[in-house]
Amino acid sequence: MAILLLIPSLAAHAQSETLSSKAAEAFGKMCVYYNDRICPMQTVAYDFTLKVYGKSAYKGLSPEQVLSGWFFHYDSWKNEPFIHIKEESIRKILGIDGEYACLTDFTSFEGYKLQHALASEDATLRRAAEKNNEKFNLVSMLCTGSLLKIYPIHEADSTVLRWYALTDRLPENLPYDHWLFIKQSMNLVAEKVIQQNDSAIIGLLGKISLYQRKVVAEAMPSEQKLQAERLYNRCSLQPGISVVTMTFGILYFLLFVTLPQIAVRYRCGITAVCFAVLMLVWLSLRIVLRWYIGGNVPLTNGHETLEFMAWGALVTLLLAGHRMHILRPAGLLMCGVAMLVSWMGQKSPQITPLIPVLHSPLLSIHVAAIMLAYCLLAFSMCCAVAAFIARLCRKGNPDETEYLYVVSNLMLYPAVFLLAAGIFIGAVWANISWGRYWGWDPKEVWALITMLIYA
């Protein structure tokens, strides 16, 4: 508990709101036990900033600077409009005008402002209150240190390894030198933060990292894997990239279906291919890094599957776009939409160890087949939309309409096959994992409806 008493008093005299970029980077390299695995502190910083603020950076500060700012300079950060409040009903309860609330906005002399909303009979209000209460608790856990489990300790029998936060009660049989290091190391870092002594901060953080490796030994991730995760975090999905890709795809699609000039289509096509190659390299890097970090094929949640769908759209564009030119604008459009929705889902799912039933390779094959089928079906839809717009804008061209019809069919046959195969493989996996082939949940039902309609 000493760190809880020391940090606020030190922060009151701090001249800066956070660590320097150099010291914050060192703070981000330190390991922490998070989401049932060992990862860099940088991952916690990215998740925390994205979850609470809604973006991956705050006023030009890196996520590591944001995390260390809240941790070491609580008194100055508690009045920052940092917590994103989406719901108008919650804004009224907190008494704020804009979209962002300070930590101090959640409390008053009467107590916690969301207390009554959390017990409300209005389900919509209650869910909104629970969502924002989670953000408040997350910030509070960081400020007290309970979020950051950075000290590994072997239990009495030396076979069980547990990670402790600053607020956790340490084992009674812990050797005195270990107890003293855990109790004093972060206090020393806090003192050097006030002195703005970057070299001392980096040195002390390095000693904590050495302590972690000494205790954890072979269970600690390799330095290569930690570097890969830091690179993955820096390559995080951004809404700007998704919007640019989607906008380019929409404009190119409209030009393609409204302008018959071959020259215009050719120049736009070359630009689209170059852009698609760059996007494919970037998405491939993200998928490979996430696969390497997590140890499993990244097809286990909505964020990962939509990112794979965007990747599949780009691959189809590059493989078949030179023969079926409509795939170029359609591919970019689909890629942008999939990445944007994937980014929206990125705020909750993190890289976590999978439960045993999700380790089956059948699951990866099932999801990959389904997503590729949806990708091809979307291409087929784009052909129909293109034919419709072309007929309205320039009275249509029988040959071009026939061409779009043929391309649509070429997409439709493999799409229906992949969708049927994906449903079948999913049923086999479900029987192996859950003891049943079919459960009538919404995903299963709508996949079946989609297959029957297109069949």
CSV table of C-alpha atoms in Angstrom, one decimal:
chain,number,residue,atom,x,y,z
A,1,MET,CA,0.0,0.0,0.0
A,2,ALA,CA,3.0,2.3,0.3
A,3,ILE,CA,2.9,3.1,-3.4
A,4,LEU,CA,-0.7,4.3,-3.1
A,5,LEU,CA,0.3,6.9,-0.5
A,6,LEU,CA,3.5,7.9,-2.3
A,7,ILE,CA,2.3,8.4,-5.9
A,8,PRO,CA,-0.4,11.0,-5.3
A,9,SER,CA,1.8,13.1,-3.0
A,10,LEU,CA,4.6,13.0,-5.5
A,11,ALA,CA,2.3,13.7,-8.5
A,12,ALA,CA,1.0,16.9,-6.8
A,13,HIS,CA,4.4,18.4,-7.3
A,14,ALA,CA,5.0,17.0,-10.7
A,15,GLN,CA,5.9,19.5,-13.5
A,16,SER,CA,4.8,17.3,-16.3
A,17,GLU,CA,1.7,15.2,-16.9
A,18,THR,CA,3.5,12.0,-18.0
A,19,LEU,CA,6.8,10.4,-18.8
A,20,SER,CA,9.0,11.5,-21.6
A,21,SER,CA,8.6,9.5,-24.8
A,22,LYS,CA,11.9,7.7,-24.1
A,23,ALA,CA,11.0,6.7,-20.5
A,24,ALA,CA,7.4,5.8,-21.6
A,25,GLU,CA,8.8,3.5,-24.2
A,26,ALA,CA,10.9,1.7,-21.6
A,27,PHE,CA,7.8,1.5,-19.4
A,28,GLY,CA,5.9,-0.1,-22.3
A,29,LYS,CA,8.6,-2.8,-22.8
A,30,MET,CA,8.2,-4.1,-19.2
A,31,CYS,CA,6.2,-7.3,-19.0
A,32,VAL,CA,2.9,-7.6,-17.2
A,33,TYR,CA,0.4,-10.5,-16.6
A,34,TYR,CA,-2.7,-9.5,-18.6
A,35,ASN,CA,-5.7,-11.4,-20.0
A,36,ASP,CA,-4.2,-14.7,-18.7
A,37,ARG,CA,-0.9,-14.3,-20.5
A,38,ILE,CA,2.4,-12.4,-20.2
A,39,CYS,CA,2.7,-9.5,-22.6
A,40,PRO,CA,4.4,-6.1,-22.9
A,41,MET,CA,3.0,-3.2,-20.9
A,42,GLN,CA,2.5,-1.5,-24.3
A,43,THR,CA,-0.4,-3.9,-25.0
A,44,VAL,CA,-2.1,-2.9,-21.8
A,45,ALA,CA,-1.6,0.8,-22.7
A,46,TYR,CA,-3.1,0.3,-26.2
A,47,ASP,CA,-6.1,-1.6,-24.8
A,48,PHE,CA,-6.6,0.9,-22.0
A,49,THR,CA,-6.5,4.0,-24.3
A,50,LEU,CA,-8.7,2.4,-26.9
A,51,LYS,CA,-11.2,1.1,-24.4
A,52,VAL,CA,-11.6,4.2,-22.3
A,53,TYR,CA,-10.8,7.1,-24.8
A,54,GLY,CA,-12.0,5.4,-28.0
A,55,LYS,CA,-8.8,6.1,-29.9
A,56,SER,CA,-5.3,4.8,-29.8
A,57,ALA,CA,-3.7,8.1,-28.9
A,58,TYR,CA,-4.6,11.1,-26.7
A,59,LYS,CA,-3.5,14.7,-27.6
A,60,GLY,CA,-0.4,13.6,-29.3
A,61,LEU,CA,0.6,11.3,-26.5
A,62,SER,CA,1.4,7.6,-27.1
A,63,PRO,CA,-0.6,4.9,-25.3
A,64,GLU,CA,2.4,4.3,-23.0
A,65,GLN,CA,2.5,7.9,-22.0
A,66,VAL,CA,-1.2,7.9,-21.3
A,67,LEU,CA,-0.9,4.8,-19.1
A,68,SER,CA,2.1,6.1,-17.2
A,69,GLY,CA,0.5,9.5,-16.9
A,70,TRP,CA,-2.6,8.0,-15.1
A,71,PHE,CA,-0.3,5.8,-13.0
A,72,PHE,CA,2.3,8.3,-11.9
A,73,HIS,CA,0.4,11.6,-12.2
A,74,TYR,CA,-3.1,10.8,-11.0
A,75,ASP,CA,-3.8,14.3,-9.6
A,76,SER,CA,-3.3,16.0,-12.9
A,77,TRP,CA,-5.0,13.3,-15.0
A,78,LYS,CA,-8.2,13.0,-12.9
A,79,ASN,CA,-9.4,16.3,-14.4
A,80,GLU,CA,-8.6,15.3,-18.0
A,81,PRO,CA,-11.7,14.8,-20.3
A,82,PHE,CA,-10.5,11.3,-21.2
A,83,ILE,CA,-13.4,8.9,-20.7
A,84,HIS,CA,-15.6,8.7,-23.8
A,85,ILE,CA,-19.3,8.8,-23.0
A,86,LYS,CA,-21.3,7.8,-26.1
A,87,GLU,CA,-24.8,7.7,-24.5
A,88,GLU,CA,-26.7,11.0,-24.1
A,89,SER,CA,-28.5,9.6,-21.0
A,90,ILE,CA,-25.2,9.0,-19.2
A,91,ARG,CA,-23.9,12.5,-20.1
A,92,LYS,CA,-27.0,14.0,-18.5
A,93,ILE,CA,-26.4,12.0,-15.3
A,94,LEU,CA,-22.8,13.0,-15.2
A,95,GLY,CA,-23.6,16.6,-16.0
A,96,ILE,CA,-21.2,17.0,-18.9
A,97,ASP,CA,-21.8,18.8,-22.3
A,98,GLY,CA,-19.3,17.0,-24.6
A,99,GLU,CA,-18.5,13.4,-25.4
A,100,TYR,CA,-15.7,13.1,-22.8
A,101,ALA,CA,-15.9,13.0,-19.1
A,102,CYS,CA,-13.3,13.5,-16.4
A,103,LEU,CA,-12.8,10.9,-13.7
A,104,THR,CA,-14.0,13.4,-11.1
A,105,ASP,CA,-17.3,13.8,-13.1
A,106,PHE,CA,-18.4,10.3,-11.9
A,107,THR,CA,-18.6,11.4,-8.2
A,108,SER,CA,-20.2,14.1,-6.2
A,109,PHE,CA,-21.0,14.9,-2.6
A,110,GLU,CA,-24.0,12.6,-2.9
A,111,GLY,CA,-21.8,9.7,-3.9
A,112,TYR,CA,-21.3,7.7,-7.2
A,113,LYS,CA,-23.5,9.3,-9.9
A,114,LEU,CA,-24.2,6.0,-11.8
A,115,GLN,CA,-25.3,4.1,-8.8
A,116,HIS,CA,-29.1,4.5,-9.5
A,117,ALA,CA,-28.6,4.0,-13.2
A,118,LEU,CA,-26.9,0.7,-12.5
A,119,ALA,CA,-30.0,-0.5,-10.7
A,120,SER,CA,-32.5,1.0,-13.1
A,121,GLU,CA,-35.4,-1.1,-14.5
A,122,ASP,CA,-34.8,0.5,-17.9
A,123,ALA,CA,-32.6,-2.1,-19.6
A,124,THR,CA,-31.2,0.4,-22.1
A,125,LEU,CA,-30.1,2.8,-19.4
A,126,ARG,CA,-28.7,0.0,-17.2
A,127,ARG,CA,-26.6,-1.4,-20.0
A,128,ALA,CA,-25.2,2.1,-20.8
A,129,ALA,CA,-24.4,2.6,-17.1
A,130,GLU,CA,-22.7,-0.8,-16.9
A,131,LYS,CA,-20.6,0.0,-20.0
A,132,ASN,CA,-19.4,3.3,-18.6
A,133,ASN,CA,-19.0,2.0,-15.1
A,134,GLU,CA,-16.6,-0.5,-16.5
A,135,LYS,CA,-14.5,2.4,-17.9
A,136,PHE,CA,-14.5,4.1,-14.5
A,137,ASN,CA,-13.4,0.9,-12.8
A,138,LEU,CA,-10.7,0.4,-15.3
A,139,VAL,CA,-9.2,3.8,-14.7
A,140,SER,CA,-9.6,3.4,-11.0
A,141,MET,CA,-7.8,0.0,-11.1
A,142,LEU,CA,-4.9,1.6,-13.0
A,143,CYS,CA,-4.6,4.5,-10.6
A,144,THR,CA,-4.4,2.3,-7.6
A,145,GLY,CA,-2.0,-0.2,-9.3
A,146,SER,CA,-4.3,-3.2,-9.1
A,147,LEU,CA,-4.5,-3.5,-12.9
A,148,LEU,CA,-0.8,-3.9,-13.4
A,149,LYS,CA,0.3,-7.4,-12.2
A,150,ILE,CA,4.1,-7.0,-12.7
A,151,TYR,CA,5.6,-9.1,-9.9
A,152,PRO,CA,5.8,-12.9,-10.4
A,153,ILE,CA,6.1,-15.0,-7.2
A,154,HIS,CA,6.4,-18.7,-6.8
A,155,GLU,CA,4.0,-20.1,-4.2
A,156,ALA,CA,5.1,-22.2,-1.2
A,157,ASP,CA,5.6,-25.4,-3.2
A,158,SER,CA,7.5,-23.5,-5.9
A,159,THR,CA,5.3,-25.2,-8.6
A,160,VAL,CA,2.6,-22.5,-8.9
A,161,LEU,CA,3.5,-19.2,-10.3
A,162,ARG,CA,1.3,-16.2,-9.6
A,163,TRP,CA,1.6,-12.6,-10.6
A,164,TYR,CA,0.9,-9.8,-8.1
A,165,ALA,CA,-0.1,-6.2,-8.4
A,166,LEU,CA,1.0,-3.4,-6.1
A,167,THR,CA,-2.2,-3.7,-4.0
A,168,ASP,CA,-2.2,-7.4,-3.6
A,169,ARG,CA,-1.3,-9.0,-0.3
A,170,LEU,CA,2.1,-10.8,-0.7
A,171,PRO,CA,2.6,-14.4,0.6
A,172,GLU,CA,3.8,-14.6,4.2
A,173,ASN,CA,6.6,-17.0,3.4
A,174,LEU,CA,8.1,-14.7,0.7
A,175,PRO,CA,11.8,-14.2,1.2
A,176,TYR,CA,12.6,-10.8,2.7
A,177,ASP,CA,14.8,-9.6,-0.2
A,178,HIS,CA,12.0,-10.4,-2.7
A,179,TRP,CA,9.4,-8.6,-0.4
A,180,LEU,CA,11.6,-5.5,-0.1
A,181,PHE,CA,12.2,-5.3,-3.9
A,182,ILE,CA,8.5,-5.6,-4.6
A,183,LYS,CA,7.5,-3.0,-2.0
A,184,GLN,CA,10.2,-0.5,-2.9
A,185,SER,CA,11.1,-0.8,-6.6
A,186,MET,CA,8.1,1.1,-8.0
A,187,ASN,CA,8.4,3.7,-5.2
A,188,LEU,CA,11.9,4.4,-6.4
A,189,VAL,CA,10.6,4.7,-10.0
A,190,ALA,CA,8.0,7.2,-8.8
A,191,GLU,CA,10.7,9.3,-7.1
A,192,LYS,CA,12.7,9.4,-10.3
A,193,VAL,CA,9.6,10.4,-12.3
A,194,ILE,CA,9.3,13.5,-10.1
A,195,GLN,CA,13.0,14.2,-10.7
A,196,GLN,CA,12.5,13.7,-14.4
A,197,ASN,CA,15.6,11.5,-14.4
A,198,ASP,CA,15.0,9.4,-17.6
A,199,SER,CA,18.2,7.4,-17.3
A,200,ALA,CA,17.4,6.4,-13.7
A,201,ILE,CA,13.8,5.5,-14.6
A,202,ILE,CA,14.9,3.3,-17.5
A,203,GLY,CA,17.5,1.7,-15.3
A,204,LEU,CA,15.0,0.8,-12.5
A,205,LEU,CA,12.4,-0.5,-15.0
A,206,GLY,CA,15.2,-2.7,-16.4
A,207,LYS,CA,15.9,-4.1,-13.0
A,208,ILE,CA,12.2,-5.0,-12.6
A,209,SER,CA,12.3,-6.8,-16.0
A,210,LEU,CA,15.4,-8.7,-14.8
A,211,TYR,CA,13.6,-9.7,-11.7
A,212,GLN,CA,10.7,-11.0,-13.8
A,213,ARG,CA,12.9,-13.1,-16.0
A,214,LYS,CA,14.8,-14.5,-13.0
A,215,VAL,CA,11.6,-15.6,-11.3
A,216,VAL,CA,9.7,-16.7,-14.4
A,217,ALA,CA,12.6,-18.2,-16.3
A,218,GLU,CA,11.5,-20.4,-19.2
A,219,ALA,CA,7.8,-19.4,-18.9
A,220,MET,CA,8.7,-15.8,-20.0
A,221,PRO,CA,8.0,-15.2,-23.7
A,222,SER,CA,11.1,-14.9,-25.9
A,223,GLU,CA,12.4,-11.4,-26.7
A,224,GLN,CA,11.5,-12.1,-30.4
A,225,LYS,CA,7.8,-12.7,-29.4
A,226,LEU,CA,7.7,-9.5,-27.3
A,227,GLN,CA,9.2,-7.5,-30.1
A,228,ALA,CA,6.7,-9.0,-32.5
A,229,GLU,CA,3.8,-7.9,-30.2
A,230,ARG,CA,5.2,-4.4,-29.9
A,231,LEU,CA,5.4,-4.2,-33.7
A,232,TYR,CA,1.8,-5.5,-33.9
A,233,ASN,CA,0.6,-2.8,-31.6
A,234,ARG,CA,2.3,-0.1,-33.7
A,235,CYS,CA,0.6,-1.5,-36.8
A,236,SER,CA,-2.9,-1.3,-35.2
A,237,LEU,CA,-5.9,-0.7,-37.3
A,238,GLN,CA,-6.9,2.9,-37.7
A,239,PRO,CA,-10.3,4.2,-38.8
A,240,GLY,CA,-8.6,6.7,-41.2
A,241,ILE,CA,-7.0,3.9,-43.2
A,242,SER,CA,-10.4,2.0,-43.4
A,243,VAL,CA,-12.3,5.2,-44.4
A,244,VAL,CA,-9.7,6.1,-47.1
A,245,THR,CA,-9.8,2.5,-48.6
A,246,MET,CA,-13.6,2.5,-48.5
A,247,THR,CA,-13.9,6.0,-50.1
A,248,PHE,CA,-11.4,5.1,-52.8
A,249,GLY,CA,-13.4,1.9,-53.5
A,250,ILE,CA,-16.8,3.8,-53.7
A,251,LEU,CA,-15.4,6.5,-56.0
A,252,TYR,CA,-13.7,4.0,-58.3
A,253,PHE,CA,-16.9,1.9,-58.3
A,254,LEU,CA,-19.0,4.8,-59.4
A,255,LEU,CA,-16.5,5.8,-62.1
A,256,PHE,CA,-16.4,2.3,-63.3
A,257,VAL,CA,-20.1,1.9,-63.7
A,258,THR,CA,-20.9,5.4,-65.0
A,259,LEU,CA,-18.0,6.1,-67.4
A,260,PRO,CA,-17.5,3.8,-70.3
A,261,GLN,CA,-14.0,5.2,-71.2
A,262,ILE,CA,-11.4,2.4,-71.2
A,263,ALA,CA,-8.6,4.9,-70.4
A,264,VAL,CA,-10.2,6.1,-67.2
A,265,ARG,CA,-10.8,2.6,-66.0
A,266,TYR,CA,-7.2,1.6,-66.9
A,267,ARG,CA,-5.6,4.5,-65.0
A,268,CYS,CA,-7.8,3.9,-62.0
A,269,GLY,CA,-7.1,0.2,-62.2
A,270,ILE,CA,-3.4,0.6,-62.0
A,271,THR,CA,-3.8,2.9,-59.0
A,272,ALA,CA,-6.1,0.4,-57.4
A,273,VAL,CA,-3.7,-2.5,-57.8
A,274,CYS,CA,-0.8,-0.6,-56.3
A,275,PHE,CA,-2.9,0.5,-53.4
A,276,ALA,CA,-4.2,-3.1,-52.9
A,277,VAL,CA,-0.7,-4.5,-52.9
A,278,LEU,CA,0.3,-2.1,-50.1
A,279,MET,CA,-2.8,-2.9,-48.1
A,280,LEU,CA,-2.3,-6.6,-48.6
A,281,VAL,CA,1.3,-6.5,-47.3
A,282,TRP,CA,0.1,-4.5,-44.3
A,283,LEU,CA,-2.8,-6.8,-43.5
A,284,SER,CA,-0.7,-9.9,-44.0
A,285,LEU,CA,1.9,-8.5,-41.6
A,286,ARG,CA,-0.9,-8.0,-39.0
A,287,ILE,CA,-2.3,-11.5,-39.4
A,288,VAL,CA,1.0,-13.2,-39.3
A,289,LEU,CA,2.1,-11.3,-36.2
A,290,ARG,CA,-1.1,-12.0,-34.4
A,291,TRP,CA,-0.8,-15.7,-35.3
A,292,TYR,CA,2.8,-15.8,-34.0
A,293,ILE,CA,1.9,-13.9,-30.8
A,294,GLY,CA,-1.3,-15.8,-29.9
A,295,GLY,CA,0.0,-19.2,-31.1
A,296,ASN,CA,-3.2,-20.0,-33.0
A,297,VAL,CA,-4.8,-19.0,-36.3
A,298,PRO,CA,-6.4,-15.6,-35.8
A,299,LEU,CA,-10.0,-16.6,-36.7
A,300,THR,CA,-11.6,-16.8,-33.3
A,301,ASN,CA,-13.6,-13.6,-32.9
A,302,GLY,CA,-15.4,-11.0,-35.0
A,303,HIS,CA,-12.4,-8.6,-35.2
A,304,GLU,CA,-10.1,-11.3,-36.6
A,305,THR,CA,-12.6,-12.8,-39.0
A,306,LEU,CA,-13.5,-9.5,-40.6
A,307,GLU,CA,-9.8,-8.7,-41.0
A,308,PHE,CA,-9.4,-12.0,-42.7
A,309,MET,CA,-12.4,-11.1,-45.0
A,310,ALA,CA,-10.6,-7.8,-45.9
A,311,TRP,CA,-7.5,-9.8,-46.7
A,312,GLY,CA,-9.5,-12.3,-48.8
A,313,ALA,CA,-11.1,-9.4,-50.8
A,314,LEU,CA,-7.6,-8.0,-51.6
A,315,VAL,CA,-6.3,-11.4,-52.7
A,316,THR,CA,-9.3,-12.0,-55.0
A,317,LEU,CA,-8.8,-8.5,-56.4
A,318,LEU,CA,-5.2,-9.2,-57.3
A,319,LEU,CA,-5.7,-12.7,-58.6
A,320,ALA,CA,-8.7,-12.1,-60.8
A,321,GLY,CA,-8.9,-8.4,-61.2
A,322,HIS,CA,-7.0,-8.3,-64.5
A,323,ARG,CA,-9.6,-10.5,-66.1
A,324,MET,CA,-12.7,-9.2,-64.3
A,325,HIS,CA,-12.1,-5.5,-63.8
A,326,ILE,CA,-15.2,-5.0,-61.7
A,327,LEU,CA,-13.4,-6.9,-58.9
A,328,ARG,CA,-11.0,-4.0,-58.4
A,329,PRO,CA,-13.4,-1.3,-57.2
A,330,ALA,CA,-15.5,-3.9,-55.5
A,331,GLY,CA,-12.5,-5.4,-53.7
A,332,LEU,CA,-11.4,-2.1,-52.3
A,333,LEU,CA,-14.9,-1.2,-51.2
A,334,MET,CA,-15.3,-4.5,-49.4
A,335,CYS,CA,-11.8,-4.3,-47.9
A,336,GLY,CA,-12.6,-0.8,-46.5
A,337,VAL,CA,-16.0,-1.8,-45.1
A,338,ALA,CA,-14.6,-5.0,-43.5
A,339,MET,CA,-11.6,-3.1,-41.9
A,340,LEU,CA,-13.9,-0.4,-40.5
A,341,VAL,CA,-16.2,-2.9,-38.9
A,342,SER,CA,-13.2,-4.9,-37.6
A,343,TRP,CA,-11.7,-1.7,-36.1
A,344,MET,CA,-15.1,-1.2,-34.3
A,345,GLY,CA,-14.7,-4.7,-32.8
A,346,GLN,CA,-11.1,-4.1,-31.9
A,347,LYS,CA,-12.1,-2.1,-28.8
A,348,SER,CA,-13.1,-5.3,-26.9
A,349,PRO,CA,-11.4,-8.5,-28.1
A,350,GLN,CA,-7.7,-8.9,-27.2
A,351,ILE,CA,-5.2,-11.6,-27.8
A,352,THR,CA,-6.0,-14.2,-25.1
A,353,PRO,CA,-5.3,-17.9,-24.7
A,354,LEU,CA,-8.0,-20.1,-26.3
A,355,ILE,CA,-10.1,-22.5,-24.4
A,356,PRO,CA,-9.3,-26.2,-25.4
A,357,VAL,CA,-12.3,-26.6,-27.8
A,358,LEU,CA,-11.2,-23.7,-29.9
A,359,HIS,CA,-7.7,-25.2,-30.6
A,360,SER,CA,-9.2,-27.6,-33.2
A,361,PRO,CA,-7.9,-26.9,-36.8
A,362,LEU,CA,-11.5,-27.7,-38.0
A,363,LEU,CA,-12.5,-24.3,-36.4
A,364,SER,CA,-10.0,-22.4,-38.5
A,365,ILE,CA,-11.0,-24.2,-41.7
A,366,HIS,CA,-14.7,-23.7,-40.9
A,367,VAL,CA,-14.3,-19.9,-40.3
A,368,ALA,CA,-12.0,-19.4,-43.3
A,369,ALA,CA,-14.4,-21.2,-45.7
A,370,ILE,CA,-17.4,-19.2,-44.4
A,371,MET,CA,-15.6,-15.8,-44.6
A,372,LEU,CA,-14.3,-16.5,-48.1
A,373,ALA,CA,-17.8,-17.5,-49.2
A,374,TYR,CA,-19.2,-14.3,-47.8
A,375,CYS,CA,-16.4,-12.4,-49.6
A,376,LEU,CA,-17.3,-14.0,-53.0
A,377,LEU,CA,-21.0,-13.4,-52.4
A,378,ALA,CA,-20.3,-9.8,-51.8
A,379,PHE,CA,-18.5,-9.7,-55.1
A,380,SER,CA,-21.6,-11.2,-56.8
A,381,MET,CA,-23.7,-8.5,-55.2
A,382,CYS,CA,-21.4,-5.8,-56.5
A,383,CYS,CA,-21.8,-7.1,-60.0
A,384,ALA,CA,-25.6,-6.8,-59.7
A,385,VAL,CA,-25.4,-3.3,-58.3
A,386,ALA,CA,-23.0,-2.3,-61.1
A,387,ALA,CA,-25.4,-3.6,-63.8
A,388,PHE,CA,-28.3,-1.7,-62.2
A,389,ILE,CA,-26.4,1.6,-61.9
A,390,ALA,CA,-25.0,1.3,-65.5
A,391,ARG,CA,-28.5,0.7,-66.9
A,392,LEU,CA,-29.8,3.8,-65.1
A,393,CYS,CA,-26.9,6.1,-65.9
A,394,ARG,CA,-26.2,5.2,-69.5
A,395,LYS,CA,-29.1,3.1,-70.6
A,396,GLY,CA,-27.1,0.0,-70.2
A,397,ASN,CA,-25.1,-2.1,-72.6
A,398,PRO,CA,-26.3,-5.6,-73.4
A,399,ASP,CA,-22.8,-6.9,-73.7
A,400,GLU,CA,-21.6,-5.3,-70.5
A,401,THR,CA,-24.7,-6.5,-68.6
A,402,GLU,CA,-24.1,-10.0,-69.9
A,403,TYR,CA,-20.4,-9.7,-68.8
A,404,LEU,CA,-21.4,-8.7,-65.3
A,405,TYR,CA,-23.9,-11.6,-65.2
A,406,VAL,CA,-21.2,-14.1,-66.1
A,407,VAL,CA,-18.8,-12.6,-63.5
A,408,SER,CA,-21.5,-12.8,-60.9
A,409,ASN,CA,-22.1,-16.5,-61.7
A,410,LEU,CA,-18.4,-17.2,-61.6
A,411,MET,CA,-18.3,-15.8,-58.0
A,412,LEU,CA,-21.6,-17.5,-57.0
A,413,TYR,CA,-20.6,-21.2,-57.7
A,414,PRO,CA,-17.5,-21.3,-55.5
A,415,ALA,CA,-19.2,-19.1,-52.9
A,416,VAL,CA,-22.1,-21.6,-52.4
A,417,PHE,CA,-19.7,-24.5,-52.4
A,418,LEU,CA,-17.5,-22.9,-49.7
A,419,LEU,CA,-20.5,-21.9,-47.6
A,420,ALA,CA,-21.9,-25.4,-47.7
A,421,ALA,CA,-18.5,-26.9,-46.9
A,422,GLY,CA,-18.0,-24.4,-44.1
A,423,ILE,CA,-21.3,-25.2,-42.5
A,424,PHE,CA,-20.6,-29.0,-42.8
A,425,ILE,CA,-17.1,-28.7,-41.3
A,426,GLY,CA,-18.5,-26.4,-38.5
A,427,ALA,CA,-21.1,-29.1,-37.7
A,428,VAL,CA,-18.4,-31.8,-37.4
A,429,TRP,CA,-16.3,-29.5,-35.2
A,430,ALA,CA,-19.3,-28.7,-33.0
A,431,ASN,CA,-20.0,-32.4,-32.5
A,432,ILE,CA,-16.4,-33.1,-31.5
A,433,SER,CA,-16.2,-30.1,-29.2
A,434,TRP,CA,-19.8,-29.8,-27.8
A,435,GLY,CA,-21.3,-33.2,-28.5
A,436,ARG,CA,-23.9,-31.9,-31.0
A,437,TYR,CA,-23.9,-31.1,-34.7
A,438,TRP,CA,-26.4,-28.3,-34.7
A,439,GLY,CA,-27.6,-25.9,-32.0
A,440,TRP,CA,-29.8,-23.4,-33.8
A,441,ASP,CA,-27.9,-20.4,-32.6
A,442,PRO,CA,-28.2,-17.2,-34.7
A,443,LYS,CA,-24.9,-17.7,-36.5
A,444,GLU,CA,-25.8,-21.2,-37.6
A,445,VAL,CA,-29.3,-20.2,-38.6
A,446,TRP,CA,-28.3,-17.2,-40.7
A,447,ALA,CA,-25.5,-19.1,-42.4
A,448,LEU,CA,-28.0,-21.8,-43.4
A,449,ILE,CA,-30.5,-19.2,-44.6
A,450,THR,CA,-27.8,-17.5,-46.7
A,451,MET,CA,-26.8,-20.8,-48.3
A,452,LEU,CA,-30.4,-21.8,-49.1
A,453,ILE,CA,-31.2,-18.5,-50.7
A,454,TYR,CA,-28.0,-18.4,-52.9
A,455,ALA,CA,-28.3,-22.1,-53.7
